[in-house]
Short mmCIF file of C-alpha atoms in Angstrom, two decimals:
data_model
loop_
_atom_site.label_atom_id
_atom_site.label_comp_id
_atom_site.label_asym_id
_atom_site.label_seq_id
_atom_site.Cartn_x
_atom_site.Cartn_y
_atom_site.Cartn_z
CA UNK A 17 -43.90 122.84 77.76
CA UNK A 18 -44.16 119.86 75.22
CA UNK A 19 -42.20 117.57 77.86
CA UNK A 20 -39.61 116.76 74.96
CA UNK A 21 -35.95 118.22 75.00
CA UNK A 22 -33.65 118.68 73.10
CA UNK A 23 -29.97 120.06 72.95
CA UNK A 24 -28.12 122.14 72.57
CA UNK A 25 -30.28 125.00 71.31
CA UNK A 26 -28.24 126.11 69.23
CA UNK A 27 -25.23 125.04 67.01
CA UNK A 28 -22.52 126.61 64.82
CA UNK A 29 -20.47 124.70 63.02
CA UNK A 30 -18.04 124.90 59.50
CA UNK A 31 -18.66 122.70 56.59
CA UNK A 32 -16.97 119.10 56.56
CA UNK A 33 -17.86 118.90 60.37
CA UNK A 34 -20.19 116.41 62.30
CA UNK A 35 -22.38 117.10 65.04
CA UNK A 36 -24.69 115.10 67.23
CA UNK A 37 -28.59 116.44 67.83
CA UNK A 38 -29.93 115.08 71.49
CA UNK A 39 -33.57 114.35 72.07
CA UNK A 40 -35.42 112.98 75.03
CA UNK A 41 -39.00 111.73 74.25
CA UNK A 42 -41.67 112.65 76.76
CA UNK A 43 -41.71 109.86 79.72
CA UNK A 44 -43.79 106.99 78.01
CA UNK A 45 -43.39 107.53 74.57
CA UNK A 46 -41.94 104.97 72.68
CA UNK A 47 -41.92 106.57 68.91
CA UNK A 48 -39.26 109.35 68.19
CA UNK A 49 -39.43 111.42 65.29
CA UNK A 50 -36.91 113.76 63.77
CA UNK A 51 -37.70 116.92 61.25
CA UNK A 52 -35.73 119.32 59.45
CA UNK A 53 -37.23 122.89 58.77
CA UNK A 54 -35.84 125.06 56.37
CA UNK A 55 -37.29 128.34 54.85
CA UNK A 56 -37.23 126.64 51.30
CA UNK A 57 -37.82 123.01 52.26
CA UNK A 58 -40.39 123.88 54.77
CA UNK A 59 -41.10 120.85 57.43
CA UNK A 60 -39.69 117.54 56.33
CA UNK A 61 -39.81 113.99 58.00
CA UNK A 62 -36.32 112.65 58.17
CA UNK A 63 -36.83 109.61 59.97
CA UNK A 64 -38.31 107.02 62.70
CA UNK A 65 -37.92 104.92 66.26
CA UNK A 66 -40.36 103.04 67.76
CA UNK A 67 -39.15 101.31 71.18
CA UNK A 68 -35.26 101.59 69.93
CA UNK A 69 -36.01 100.08 66.54
CA UNK A 70 -36.17 102.15 62.99
CA UNK A 71 -39.30 102.24 61.51
CA UNK A 72 -39.56 104.67 58.68
CA UNK A 73 -37.29 106.79 56.61
CA UNK A 74 -38.17 110.36 54.81
CA UNK A 75 -35.96 112.45 53.15
CA UNK A 76 -32.86 111.70 55.34
CA UNK A 77 -29.36 111.87 53.42
CA UNK A 78 -26.73 109.15 53.23
CA UNK A 79 -24.59 111.63 55.61
CA UNK A 80 -27.62 111.69 58.41
CA UNK A 81 -28.11 109.26 60.71
CA UNK A 82 -30.24 108.54 63.57
CA UNK A 83 -30.49 106.16 66.84
CA UNK A 84 -32.77 105.51 69.71
CA UNK A 85 -31.04 104.35 72.73
CA UNK A 86 -32.87 101.64 75.44
CA UNK A 87 -33.74 104.71 77.39
CA UNK A 88 -35.43 106.40 74.66
CA UNK A 89 -33.66 109.09 73.89
CA UNK A 90 -32.82 109.39 70.51
CA UNK A 91 -29.45 111.21 68.48
CA UNK A 92 -29.51 112.16 65.18
CA UNK A 93 -25.74 112.40 63.75
CA UNK A 94 -25.28 114.69 60.90
CA UNK A 95 -22.15 114.23 58.99
CA UNK A 96 -19.65 116.04 56.41
CA UNK A 97 -22.01 119.08 56.51
CA UNK A 98 -23.20 120.82 53.85
CA UNK A 99 -24.12 124.94 53.85
CA UNK A 100 -27.30 123.89 52.83
CA UNK A 101 -27.56 121.85 56.04
CA UNK A 102 -28.70 124.75 58.27
CA UNK A 103 -31.96 124.66 59.74
CA UNK A 104 -34.12 123.75 62.59
CA UNK A 105 -34.14 120.09 63.42
CA UNK A 106 -37.16 118.82 65.49
CA UNK A 107 -37.47 116.08 67.70
CA UNK A 108 -40.88 114.84 68.19
CA UNK A 109 -42.56 111.99 70.36
CA UNK A 110 -45.51 110.16 70.51
CA UNK A 111 -47.23 107.14 72.62
CA UNK A 112 -48.05 105.42 69.48
CA UNK A 113 -47.76 105.94 65.34
CA UNK A 114 -51.02 106.86 65.32
CA UNK A 115 -51.26 109.59 67.76
CA UNK A 116 -50.45 113.31 67.53
CA UNK A 117 -46.90 114.09 68.31
CA UNK A 118 -45.15 116.48 70.38
CA UNK A 119 -42.99 118.68 69.40
CA UNK A 120 -39.47 119.53 71.21
CA UNK A 121 -38.21 123.19 71.10
CA UNK A 122 -35.57 122.33 68.12
CA UNK A 123 -31.92 123.01 67.42
CA UNK A 124 -31.01 125.47 64.99
CA UNK A 125 -27.70 124.30 62.98
CA UNK A 126 -25.84 127.08 61.49
CA UNK A 127 -22.93 125.48 59.05
CA UNK A 128 -20.48 128.61 58.05
CA UNK B 24 -49.19 109.67 48.19
CA UNK B 25 -50.61 111.56 50.72
CA UNK B 26 -50.38 115.69 50.42
CA UNK B 27 -52.02 118.40 52.30
CA UNK B 28 -52.64 122.20 51.05
CA UNK B 29 -52.34 125.55 52.17
CA UNK B 30 -53.50 127.89 49.91
CA UNK B 31 -52.92 130.73 51.57
CA UNK B 32 -49.51 132.13 52.80
CA UNK B 33 -50.97 134.65 55.38
CA UNK B 34 -54.41 135.60 56.66
CA UNK B 35 -54.57 139.12 58.39
CA UNK B 36 -57.96 139.13 60.77
CA UNK B 37 -58.63 142.17 63.30
CA UNK B 38 -58.89 141.39 66.66
CA UNK B 39 -62.04 139.88 67.99
CA UNK B 40 -63.35 138.92 64.52
CA UNK B 41 -63.98 135.22 63.57
CA UNK B 42 -60.81 134.05 61.45
CA UNK B 43 -60.44 130.50 59.31
CA UNK B 44 -57.53 129.06 58.28
CA UNK B 45 -57.81 126.58 55.16
CA UNK B 46 -56.37 123.53 54.32
CA UNK B 47 -56.88 120.42 51.77
CA UNK B 48 -55.83 117.20 52.06
CA UNK B 49 -55.17 114.13 49.77
CA UNK B 50 -54.59 110.65 51.13
CA UNK B 51 -55.67 107.04 50.45
CA UNK B 52 -58.30 105.81 52.77
CA UNK B 53 -59.81 107.56 55.75
CA UNK B 54 -57.12 110.46 56.84
CA UNK B 55 -55.96 111.14 60.34
CA UNK B 56 -55.89 115.39 60.76
CA UNK B 57 -54.07 117.74 62.68
CA UNK B 58 -53.43 121.45 63.56
CA UNK B 59 -50.14 122.47 65.10
CA UNK B 60 -49.33 126.05 65.78
CA UNK B 61 -45.49 127.53 65.95
CA UNK B 62 -44.45 130.39 67.73
CA UNK B 63 -41.75 132.29 66.78
CA UNK B 64 -38.41 130.44 67.86
CA UNK B 65 -40.34 127.35 69.14
CA UNK B 66 -41.39 123.98 68.33
CA UNK B 67 -44.72 123.28 66.90
CA UNK B 68 -47.67 122.72 69.19
CA UNK B 69 -50.63 120.33 68.77
CA UNK B 70 -53.69 122.00 68.54
CA UNK B 71 -56.46 119.34 67.53
CA UNK B 72 -56.98 116.60 65.63
CA UNK B 73 -59.60 114.10 63.71
CA UNK B 74 -59.68 110.68 63.86
CA UNK B 75 -63.74 109.68 63.65
CA UNK B 76 -66.48 110.66 64.68
CA UNK B 77 -68.21 114.66 64.89
CA UNK B 78 -66.94 116.53 62.19
CA UNK B 79 -66.59 119.18 64.26
CA UNK B 80 -63.23 119.16 66.90
CA UNK B 81 -62.84 121.53 69.50
CA UNK B 82 -59.14 121.97 70.28
CA UNK B 83 -56.66 124.25 72.27
CA UNK B 84 -57.12 128.05 72.96
CA UNK B 85 -60.66 128.22 71.62
CA UNK B 86 -59.73 126.51 68.24
CA UNK B 87 -62.06 124.49 66.16
CA UNK B 88 -61.58 122.40 62.80
CA UNK B 89 -64.23 121.37 60.53
CA UNK B 90 -63.53 118.33 58.64
CA UNK B 91 -65.71 118.02 55.48
CA UNK B 92 -64.65 114.40 53.57
CA UNK B 93 -66.95 115.49 50.36
CA UNK B 94 -64.64 118.30 49.91
CA UNK B 95 -61.77 116.87 51.61
CA UNK B 96 -60.88 119.98 53.70
CA UNK B 97 -60.04 120.34 57.47
CA UNK B 98 -60.27 124.07 58.31
CA UNK B 99 -59.16 126.02 61.48
CA UNK B 100 -61.53 128.16 63.25
CA UNK B 101 -61.91 130.65 66.01
CA UNK B 102 -65.19 132.56 66.73
CA UNK B 103 -62.66 135.29 68.00
CA UNK B 104 -59.10 135.77 67.53
CA UNK B 105 -56.12 137.35 69.69
CA UNK B 106 -53.54 139.44 69.16
CA UNK B 107 -51.66 136.44 70.55
CA UNK B 108 -53.23 133.88 68.09
CA UNK B 109 -50.29 135.14 65.57
CA UNK B 110 -48.43 132.64 65.14
CA UNK B 111 -47.98 129.96 62.27
CA UNK B 112 -50.04 126.86 61.69
CA UNK B 113 -49.44 123.86 60.35
CA UNK B 114 -51.84 121.46 58.96
CA UNK B 115 -50.78 117.71 58.84
CA UNK B 116 -52.36 114.68 57.32
CA UNK B 117 -51.57 110.87 57.68
CA UNK B 118 -53.45 107.84 56.56
CA UNK B 119 -55.01 105.27 58.66
CA UNK B 120 -53.87 102.15 56.39
CA UNK B 121 -52.02 99.63 58.14
CA UNK B 122 -48.26 100.25 58.33
CA UNK B 123 -46.34 103.07 59.17
CA UNK B 124 -47.88 106.37 57.15
CA UNK B 125 -45.62 109.57 57.76
CA UNK B 126 -47.20 112.36 58.70
CA UNK B 127 -47.44 115.04 56.10
CA UNK B 128 -47.14 118.43 56.56
CA UNK B 129 -49.22 121.55 54.71
CA UNK B 130 -46.27 124.77 53.98
CA UNK B 131 -47.67 126.53 56.85
CA UNK B 132 -50.33 129.78 56.91
CA UNK B 133 -48.97 132.97 59.30
CA UNK B 134 -52.06 133.95 60.71
CA UNK B 135 -51.55 137.89 61.69
CA UNK B 136 -54.38 139.18 64.38
CA UNK B 137 -54.22 142.91 64.07
CA UNK B 138 -55.30 144.82 67.59
#
């Protein structure tokens, strides 16, 4: 158990809908990262927050957004969902940016 | 730009034999290098990292990795494979330069250890 929790584990929704994925980092970790894992794209970095502030964006679509709250948990919002958004979404956390990242169990999103 | 190559989609090894999973990288300046393992329907688990110091890094579950600067490689090794080592292995790299540099992952290598 990495200490990173993600909810929900599974999510099935229809095209055009909006969903929110939630992540709680390990106790004491200030950095939160979001990744998307799909068969054709591999593991793609989406966005990073550090102590409530956005630090970097990767391959994140404009339909997606995220935030980190004062208690350090983070939410990833996916809107106007398309079939191609079906993937595993992972949250990871680290103490400092240079440290190793610890991954949550992921949320499997299926868009039908 | 940073990049990681894992040239083998799959590595097959018999239980008890040594295993090697290959990784080469490209980064500006000195690298931070990581290995992660992913079991089915699970998140990635951190195995080991190289920051600086000894080129041979020891990690979890008996794994080790050798950093070779001249060959820009960071191969994962284990002296004696277990069936339970069967999983998907990812190599990752980020640069040491100041400012944010994302962790770039390879495409993964599936390790299959046969009894």
